[in-house]
Amino acid sequence: MPPAGPQIAALLSDLHGGGSAALLVELDPGTRTSEVFAQLREAARAAGHVVVTVPAAESDQLSSRSRLLETLAGSGSGSGSGSGSGDVGDGGAIVSRIAEVLDAMAQDAPVVVVVEDAGWSDPATLIALKTLPGLLGHLPILWTVGVVPGPSRADRVVAALRALGVASIPAAAPGNRDTATVPVPLLQVGAVIGLEFDVGVAAGVLGRPVGSLLGEIDGALAAGVLLDGGATLRFADARFRDTLYDALPPSVRRALHHDVARQRMAWPGGEAEAVWHLARSTGRLTEGDLGVVRGAIGRLATVSPEDAAELALRVSELFASPDSHHVEFVITAAAHLGRTSRVGEALSILNNLAVSGLSNREEARMRLVSAQLHQAAGDDNEAMDHVTRALALPTIDAHVELALLKIRSAGHVNLGEIEAAIEVSRPILSAARSSPDPATRVSADLFASQLAFSQAQVTAALRLAEQAASGVEVSATRPLHAPRIPELWLATVLLSSDRVEEASELLLHGQRDYERRGLGWSAPYWHTTRAVERWMAGELDDAAAEAETALDAADRLDLVRPVQLTRSVLAIVETDRGRAAQARRLLGGATLPRRPRAYDIWTAAALVRLAPGEADEAHRWLDHHANLARVMSLPPGVWPSLIVPDSTCRRVRDLLDEAGRVAHDQRVIVSAVAAARSVGRTSVPHPPRGADRATSGWDSLTVSELRVAGLVAEGRTNRAIAEQLHVSVHTVGTHIRHVFTKLGINTRVELTRMTLLHARDVDGDRPG
C-alpha cells in the first residue's frame, strides 16, 4: 500500500491542534471504492486517532437504521440507552445520539469518521453528515466522505461540506480491467442482487445448492470478474455489473428482484434489502409483500419523510394508474412529502390524480391529505374547501370522516369562527371521549383545550391540557403532531397563565423525553416555545439561542412548517436586543396575505414591534384579520406593542378587552391588557436591551456564553454542560458556535486557553 499523501498527513496533523476538518474522496466509478481510505485508516491509527469506518450497502438507502450509529456502538464508544442500535427513533433523535457519542469520544482522542459511499448511505447517516460537521466543528473530528462523481443522493452533504471548506481528493485513473466473459446465471442473478452479493441468496434464487456453483465462482474469481469479500462476493467493476443488469429483459429483471426479495425476507435482518428489491419488482405483490412495504415506509418516514415519499412513489409505479394500490401509495407519498420543504410538489402530485377515476373512499382520503397539507401551511380556506367536497361524498370511512371534521373544526377556530367550531366539535369530542383508544381520548382533550384557549378560557384550557398530558404516552408508534403533543401544548398554555414559571422545567424535560420516544422531529417546536419562555423571562440572549437552535433543527430535518413562526419569534427577540438590522433580515420577504395563515399573526406582531411607525400594512392587516383566537396565540407580553396610540382602529383593543374579561382570573393576562390600555403617544413598551454590547471579542460574550465557555474549559462535554445549565445539548452547541465566531477561534483548546487567561486577569485585578 502506498504511504499516505501530504494532504492526508496535513489533515491528521490539524486534528492534533483540536480543530475539525472534512475530506471528500471521489470514488472510482468502476469499483465504488478508493485506496485513500486504507491509507487514511493506517496513518490515523499510527497517530493514535480513533477510526470509525461506515461500510456501504446499496439497500441502506431505504433503511430506517443508521449505519453510522451502529458502527459507533460496535466500536464500544456508545454509552447509555440506545447505544447498541442504529434504530433509536427518528432522524433527529438518531443524529442527537451520534453527536453525543462523538462528543464523548473526541474528549479522549481525535476521531476519524470514514463513510465509504455517501450515495448509498441510509437517510439518518446522510442527515448526520449534512449537519454534524458544522455543529461539532469545535471537536477534533475528520469527516471523510466517499462520493461517486456526478449527481447523487449525497449532493446536499457535498454542498454542506463545501460550505465549510472541505478538502478533496479526486478519483485515481482507472486501470484496465478485463471483464470479457460469458454471462452466466450466477453473474446475472448477482447483478440483480447488487454490487456485493451473498452466494446463499444467489443459490436460492437459482434453485441450486451452493456447492453446484463452485465451478462458476472459481471461474469468475480467476477471470477477475468477482472479488472474494469474505462473507460475500463483489463485482470487481461496477460498470460491468451495470452492463449485465441492463442487458436483462425488463420482465426478467423485475421477476428476479421479486425472487431476491423472497430470499432476503427469509433471512434475519434482511427486510430493508427485501423492500429495496420489492420496489423494483412486479406489480403482482401479495398482501404480505405490501404489508412489508407499508411498514418500511412508515419506519423510514420517522427518519426521512422525503425518502419515504420517494419509496412510496416508486412502489406506486408498479401498478397501473386506475389500480387502488397505485392511488394508495401516491397519496401516502404526498402525505410524507408534505412534511418536508416539498409541500408544493406534494399538492401537485395529488392534483394530478384523476378525481373522476377514484372511488369515493380514495377521493375522500386524497382530499383529507390535501386539507391537512393546506391547513399545515396555514391556508385554512383551501383546506375547508377540500373538507366540504369530501364530506359531500356518498360513502366514506368513519375514521376519515372524523379526521375531516377535526380539520373543519380547527379551521373554524383559526378563522375566528368559534361558534361554528363549537357546533362541529361537539359530536366529535363526545365520540372521542367514549373511545376505547387512549390516544383518541388524549387527542379529544387536546382539541377541547385548544378550543377553550382560543376563547381566552385559560383556566379551562389548562385543566384539559393537564388531563391530556397525564394520559397515554405519545411516541413514534403512537404519534400526535405538533402542537398536539400534550406537554408541548400544556407549556404553551402555561405561558399565558399565572403558572408561567412551570413552563421552563416542562419544556426542558419534555423535549428530552420526546427525543427518547422517537419524536425528535418535534425539536423545532420545543425550541421555539422555549425561546418564547426565555423571552418572557427577560433572558434575551438565551431566547435568541433557542430560536436559532429551532431553525437549525428545522433545516436539519428539512421541515418547513415551523420556520416562519420561529423567524418571527427570533425577530421579536432581536428587536428587543437592539439588533434591528438582524430583525429586518429575518422578516425580509415576509408577507401578510388576505387569506390569513396560522403564523401570520406572529409576522404582523414582529413587524409592528420592529418599527411601529413604519408598519402600516401590518396594522391594517391586524385591523382586518385579528380575532381572539389569533391574539391568544401570541404571548401576553407582545400584546401592548400591537396597539397604535391614538388610532381609530379599535379591533385589537376590543379583542384584548374581551380576553381580559374572560380570563379575569389570570393576572398575566389582566396585566398585559392593562399595559395595552395604557399605551400612549410617547410610550415605548419594549425598550431595546443589549444594543451597546460589543460585537466581537471577550466583552461581546453573553452571560450564557460565558457560562458555557467556563464549563468547556473544565473539560465538560456538551451533554454534561446541557445537564448543568438545564438546556438542550443543541442549545449548548449554538452557544459554542457563537463564542467561536465572536472570539475568532475554531477549537475547544483555543477556547480553554482564552478562558483560563481571562480568569487569571480577573484574579490579578482583585485586591490582595
PDB file of C-alpha atoms in Angstrom, residues 280-457:
ATOM      1  CA  ARG A 280     -38.098  -2.832  -8.243  1.00  0.00           C
ATOM      2  CA  SER A 281     -40.124  -5.970  -8.859  1.00  0.00           C
ATOM      3  CA  THR A 282     -43.512  -6.651 -10.428  1.00  0.00           C
ATOM      4  CA  GLY A 283     -46.989  -5.338  -9.733  1.00  0.00           C
ATOM      5  CA  ARG A 284     -48.024  -8.825  -8.595  1.00  0.00           C
ATOM      6  CA  LEU A 285     -47.171  -8.192  -4.960  1.00  0.00           C
ATOM      7  CA  THR A 286     -49.076 -10.189  -2.374  1.00  0.00           C
ATOM      8  CA  GLU A 287     -50.792  -8.565   0.591  1.00  0.00           C
ATOM      9  CA  GLY A 288     -47.896  -9.878   2.662  1.00  0.00           C
ATOM     10  CA  ASP A 289     -45.427  -8.103   0.381  1.00  0.00           C
ATOM     11  CA  LEU A 290     -47.458  -4.894   0.556  1.00  0.00           C
ATOM     12  CA  GLY A 291     -47.581  -5.134   4.334  1.00  0.00           C
ATOM     13  CA  VAL A 292     -43.784  -5.310   4.458  1.00  0.00           C
ATOM     14  CA  VAL A 293     -43.528  -2.285   2.145  1.00  0.00           C
ATOM     15  CA  ARG A 294     -46.073  -0.255   4.137  1.00  0.00           C
ATOM     16  CA  GLY A 295     -44.219  -0.993   7.360  1.00  0.00           C
ATOM     17  CA  ALA A 296     -40.898   0.031   5.809  1.00  0.00           C
ATOM     18  CA  ILE A 297     -42.371   3.296   4.508  1.00  0.00           C
ATOM     19  CA  GLY A 298     -43.780   4.088   7.953  1.00  0.00           C
ATOM     20  CA  ARG A 299     -40.463   3.467   9.707  1.00  0.00           C
ATOM     21  CA  LEU A 300     -38.496   5.341   7.060  1.00  0.00           C
ATOM     22  CA  ALA A 301     -40.858   8.313   7.403  1.00  0.00           C
ATOM     23  CA  THR A 302     -39.783   8.817  11.031  1.00  0.00           C
ATOM     24  CA  VAL A 303     -36.196   9.259   9.825  1.00  0.00           C
ATOM     25  CA  SER A 304     -36.610  10.886   6.420  1.00  0.00           C
ATOM     26  CA  PRO A 305     -40.125  11.715   5.149  1.00  0.00           C
ATOM     27  CA  GLU A 306     -38.616  12.611   1.788  1.00  0.00           C
ATOM     28  CA  ASP A 307     -37.059   9.156   1.294  1.00  0.00           C
ATOM     29  CA  ALA A 308     -40.284   7.516   2.497  1.00  0.00           C
ATOM     30  CA  ALA A 309     -42.187   9.516  -0.115  1.00  0.00           C
ATOM     31  CA  GLU A 310     -39.736   8.506  -2.856  1.00  0.00           C
ATOM     32  CA  LEU A 311     -40.144   4.845  -1.898  1.00  0.00           C
ATOM     33  CA  ALA A 312     -43.944   5.160  -1.933  1.00  0.00           C
ATOM     34  CA  LEU A 313     -43.836   6.796  -5.372  1.00  0.00           C
ATOM     35  CA  ARG A 314     -41.588   4.036  -6.712  1.00  0.00           C
ATOM     36  CA  VAL A 315     -43.961   1.364  -5.416  1.00  0.00           C
ATOM     37  CA  SER A 316     -46.947   3.222  -6.914  1.00  0.00           C
ATOM     38  CA  GLU A 317     -45.307   2.906 -10.335  1.00  0.00           C
ATOM     39  CA  LEU A 318     -45.529  -0.891 -10.100  1.00  0.00           C
ATOM     40  CA  PHE A 319     -49.282  -0.556 -10.625  1.00  0.00           C
ATOM     41  CA  ALA A 320     -51.378   0.977 -13.401  1.00  0.00           C
ATOM     42  CA  SER A 321     -52.913   4.350 -12.540  1.00  0.00           C
ATOM     43  CA  PRO A 322     -56.517   3.105 -12.020  1.00  0.00           C
ATOM     44  CA  ASP A 323     -55.302   0.434  -9.580  1.00  0.00           C
ATOM     45  CA  SER A 324     -56.225   1.103  -5.956  1.00  0.00           C
ATOM     46  CA  HIS A 325     -52.665   0.317  -4.820  1.00  0.00           C
ATOM     47  CA  HIS A 326     -51.322   2.982  -7.193  1.00  0.00           C
ATOM     48  CA  VAL A 327     -53.673   5.538  -5.659  1.00  0.00           C
ATOM     49  CA  GLU A 328     -52.845   4.401  -2.123  1.00  0.00           C
ATOM     50  CA  PHE A 329     -49.095   4.843  -2.499  1.00  0.00           C
ATOM     51  CA  VAL A 330     -49.372   8.146  -4.385  1.00  0.00           C
ATOM     52  CA  ILE A 331     -51.460   9.593  -1.548  1.00  0.00           C
ATOM     53  CA  THR A 332     -49.018   8.164   1.003  1.00  0.00           C
ATOM     54  CA  ALA A 333     -46.128   9.786  -0.861  1.00  0.00           C
ATOM     55  CA  ALA A 334     -47.876  13.167  -0.872  1.00  0.00           C
ATOM     56  CA  ALA A 335     -48.602  12.939   2.853  1.00  0.00           C
ATOM     57  CA  HIS A 336     -44.915  12.349   3.637  1.00  0.00           C
ATOM     58  CA  LEU A 337     -43.675  14.991   1.180  1.00  0.00           C
ATOM     59  CA  GLY A 338     -45.958  17.458   2.920  1.00  0.00           C
ATOM     60  CA  ARG A 339     -43.750  17.214   5.999  1.00  0.00           C
ATOM     61  CA  THR A 340     -40.746  18.490   4.024  1.00  0.00           C
ATOM     62  CA  SER A 341     -39.910  21.606   2.035  1.00  0.00           C
ATOM     63  CA  ARG A 342     -41.620  19.972  -0.976  1.00  0.00           C
ATOM     64  CA  VAL A 343     -45.191  20.837   0.066  1.00  0.00           C
ATOM     65  CA  GLY A 344     -45.955  22.339  -3.343  1.00  0.00           C
ATOM     66  CA  GLU A 345     -44.832  19.126  -5.036  1.00  0.00           C
ATOM     67  CA  ALA A 346     -46.990  17.090  -2.662  1.00  0.00           C
ATOM     68  CA  LEU A 347     -50.067  19.108  -3.588  1.00  0.00           C
ATOM     69  CA  SER A 348     -49.171  18.842  -7.276  1.00  0.00           C
ATOM     70  CA  ILE A 349     -48.992  15.037  -7.006  1.00  0.00           C
ATOM     71  CA  LEU A 350     -52.480  14.972  -5.517  1.00  0.00           C
ATOM     72  CA  ASN A 351     -53.831  17.409  -8.105  1.00  0.00           C
ATOM     73  CA  ASN A 352     -52.547  15.122 -10.869  1.00  0.00           C
ATOM     74  CA  LEU A 353     -54.687  12.247  -9.648  1.00  0.00           C
ATOM     75  CA  ALA A 354     -57.700  11.954 -11.923  1.00  0.00           C
ATOM     76  CA  VAL A 355     -60.566  12.502  -9.485  1.00  0.00           C
ATOM     77  CA  SER A 356     -63.054  11.007 -11.967  1.00  0.00           C
ATOM     78  CA  GLY A 357     -61.265   7.653 -11.738  1.00  0.00           C
ATOM     79  CA  LEU A 358     -61.229   7.482  -7.935  1.00  0.00           C
ATOM     80  CA  SER A 359     -63.639   5.641  -5.730  1.00  0.00           C
ATOM     81  CA  ASN A 360     -65.436   7.622  -3.032  1.00  0.00           C
ATOM     82  CA  ARG A 361     -63.081   6.261  -0.373  1.00  0.00           C
ATOM     83  CA  GLU A 362     -59.986   7.122  -2.437  1.00  0.00           C
ATOM     84  CA  GLU A 363     -61.205  10.631  -3.197  1.00  0.00           C
ATOM     85  CA  ALA A 364     -62.049  11.199   0.462  1.00  0.00           C
ATOM     86  CA  ARG A 365     -58.553  10.148   1.544  1.00  0.00           C
ATOM     87  CA  MET A 366     -56.969  12.280  -1.190  1.00  0.00           C
ATOM     88  CA  ARG A 367     -58.949  15.321  -0.076  1.00  0.00           C
ATOM     89  CA  LEU A 368     -58.150  14.594   3.569  1.00  0.00           C
ATOM     90  CA  VAL A 369     -54.409  14.684   2.860  1.00  0.00           C
ATOM     91  CA  SER A 370     -54.840  17.810   0.708  1.00  0.00           C
ATOM     92  CA  ALA A 371     -56.745  19.504   3.518  1.00  0.00           C
ATOM     93  CA  GLN A 372     -54.082  18.516   6.044  1.00  0.00           C
ATOM     94  CA  LEU A 373     -51.340  19.946   3.827  1.00  0.00           C
ATOM     95  CA  HIS A 374     -53.192  23.207   3.215  1.00  0.00           C
ATOM     96  CA  GLN A 375     -54.033  23.641   6.899  1.00  0.00           C
ATOM     97  CA  ALA A 376     -50.480  22.876   7.999  1.00  0.00           C
ATOM     98  CA  ALA A 377     -49.290  25.519   5.523  1.00  0.00           C
ATOM     99  CA  GLY A 378     -51.735  27.990   7.092  1.00  0.00           C
ATOM    100  CA  ASP A 379     -54.274  28.052   4.234  1.00  0.00           C
ATOM    101  CA  ASP A 380     -57.455  27.201   6.130  1.00  0.00           C
ATOM    102  CA  ASN A 381     -59.777  28.411   3.374  1.00  0.00           C
ATOM    103  CA  GLU A 382     -58.392  25.937   0.827  1.00  0.00           C
ATOM    104  CA  ALA A 383     -58.385  23.200   3.470  1.00  0.00           C
ATOM    105  CA  MET A 384     -62.051  23.840   4.260  1.00  0.00           C
ATOM    106  CA  ASP A 385     -62.930  23.581   0.563  1.00  0.00           C
ATOM    107  CA  HIS A 386     -61.408  20.079   0.368  1.00  0.00           C
ATOM    108  CA  VAL A 387     -63.209  19.086   3.576  1.00  0.00           C
ATOM    109  CA  THR A 388     -66.569  20.238   2.208  1.00  0.00           C
ATOM    110  CA  ARG A 389     -66.079  18.293  -1.037  1.00  0.00           C
ATOM    111  CA  ALA A 390     -65.001  15.138   0.810  1.00  0.00           C
ATOM    112  CA  LEU A 391     -67.891  15.197   3.277  1.00  0.00           C
ATOM    113  CA  ALA A 392     -70.323  15.530   0.361  1.00  0.00           C
ATOM    114  CA  LEU A 393     -69.261  12.119  -0.998  1.00  0.00           C
ATOM    115  CA  PRO A 394     -71.869   9.367  -0.527  1.00  0.00           C
ATOM    116  CA  THR A 395     -69.712   6.766   1.236  1.00  0.00           C
ATOM    117  CA  ILE A 396     -66.525   7.400   3.214  1.00  0.00           C
ATOM    118  CA  ASP A 397     -64.838   5.562   6.066  1.00  0.00           C
ATOM    119  CA  ALA A 398     -65.797   6.639   9.576  1.00  0.00           C
ATOM    120  CA  HIS A 399     -62.215   7.410  10.660  1.00  0.00           C
ATOM    121  CA  VAL A 400     -61.684   9.568   7.553  1.00  0.00           C
ATOM    122  CA  GLU A 401     -64.930  11.437   8.252  1.00  0.00           C
ATOM    123  CA  LEU A 402     -63.796  12.074  11.830  1.00  0.00           C
ATOM    124  CA  ALA A 403     -60.422  13.395  10.637  1.00  0.00           C
ATOM    125  CA  LEU A 404     -62.164  15.690   8.139  1.00  0.00           C
ATOM    126  CA  LEU A 405     -64.461  17.071  10.834  1.00  0.00           C
ATOM    127  CA  LYS A 406     -61.444  17.772  13.047  1.00  0.00           C
ATOM    128  CA  ILE A 407     -59.849  19.784  10.247  1.00  0.00           C
ATOM    129  CA  ARG A 408     -63.103  21.688   9.733  1.00  0.00           C
ATOM    130  CA  SER A 409     -63.378  22.476  13.428  1.00  0.00           C
ATOM    131  CA  ALA A 410     -59.734  23.580  13.639  1.00  0.00           C
ATOM    132  CA  GLY A 411     -60.260  25.689  10.518  1.00  0.00           C
ATOM    133  CA  HIS A 412     -63.207  27.451  12.124  1.00  0.00           C
ATOM    134  CA  VAL A 413     -61.034  28.203  15.158  1.00  0.00           C
ATOM    135  CA  ASN A 414     -58.193  29.554  13.022  1.00  0.00           C
ATOM    136  CA  LEU A 415     -60.630  31.711  11.054  1.00  0.00           C
ATOM    137  CA  GLY A 416     -62.164  33.093  14.245  1.00  0.00           C
ATOM    138  CA  GLU A 417     -65.491  31.322  13.697  1.00  0.00           C
ATOM    139  CA  ILE A 418     -65.735  30.000  17.244  1.00  0.00           C
ATOM    140  CA  GLU A 419     -69.462  29.251  17.339  1.00  0.00           C
ATOM    141  CA  ALA A 420     -69.138  27.155  14.194  1.00  0.00           C
ATOM    142  CA  ALA A 421     -66.120  25.355  15.693  1.00  0.00           C
ATOM    143  CA  ILE A 422     -68.084  24.513  18.841  1.00  0.00           C
ATOM    144  CA  GLU A 423     -71.009  23.221  16.791  1.00  0.00           C
ATOM    145  CA  VAL A 424     -68.794  20.980  14.643  1.00  0.00           C
ATOM    146  CA  SER A 425     -66.642  19.729  17.509  1.00  0.00           C
ATOM    147  CA  ARG A 426     -69.423  18.798  19.942  1.00  0.00           C
ATOM    148  CA  PRO A 427     -70.252  15.365  18.437  1.00  0.00           C
ATOM    149  CA  ILE A 428     -66.569  14.721  17.659  1.00  0.00           C
ATOM    150  CA  LEU A 429     -65.494  15.265  21.246  1.00  0.00           C
ATOM    151  CA  SER A 430     -68.378  13.224  22.589  1.00  0.00           C
ATOM    152  CA  ALA A 431     -67.494  10.252  20.392  1.00  0.00           C
ATOM    153  CA  ALA A 432     -63.756  10.545  21.040  1.00  0.00           C
ATOM    154  CA  ARG A 433     -64.093  10.620  24.820  1.00  0.00           C
ATOM    155  CA  SER A 434     -66.042   7.369  24.777  1.00  0.00           C
ATOM    156  CA  SER A 435     -63.426   5.708  22.557  1.00  0.00           C
ATOM    157  CA  PRO A 436     -61.566   2.683  23.980  1.00  0.00           C
ATOM    158  CA  ASP A 437     -58.338   4.056  22.443  1.00  0.00           C
ATOM    159  CA  PRO A 438     -56.434   6.214  24.994  1.00  0.00           C
ATOM    160  CA  ALA A 439     -54.699   8.179  22.213  1.00  0.00           C
ATOM    161  CA  THR A 440     -58.091   9.175  20.797  1.00  0.00           C
ATOM    162  CA  ARG A 441     -59.179  10.457  24.205  1.00  0.00           C
ATOM    163  CA  VAL A 442     -55.928  12.413  24.555  1.00  0.00           C
ATOM    164  CA  SER A 443     -56.499  13.948  21.143  1.00  0.00           C
ATOM    165  CA  ALA A 444     -60.028  14.970  22.195  1.00  0.00           C
ATOM    166  CA  ASP A 445     -58.771  16.615  25.389  1.00  0.00           C
ATOM    167  CA  LEU A 446     -56.101  18.467  23.460  1.00  0.00           C
ATOM    168  CA  PHE A 447     -58.559  19.799  20.924  1.00  0.00           C
ATOM    169  CA  ALA A 448     -61.019  20.813  23.636  1.00  0.00           C
ATOM    170  CA  SER A 449     -58.163  22.615  25.399  1.00  0.00           C
ATOM    171  CA  GLN A 450     -57.220  24.453  22.204  1.00  0.00           C
ATOM    172  CA  LEU A 451     -60.839  25.407  21.627  1.00  0.00           C
ATOM    173  CA  ALA A 452     -61.131  26.794  25.159  1.00  0.00           C
ATOM    174  CA  PHE A 453     -57.837  28.643  24.846  1.00  0.00           C
ATOM    175  CA  SER A 454     -58.924  30.252  21.572  1.00  0.00           C
ATOM    176  CA  GLN A 455     -61.798  31.792  23.550  1.00  0.00           C
ATOM    177  CA  ALA A 456     -59.405  33.028  26.296  1.00  0.00           C
ATOM    178  CA  GLN A 457     -60.774  30.421  28.714  1.00  0.00           C
TER     179      GLN A 457
END
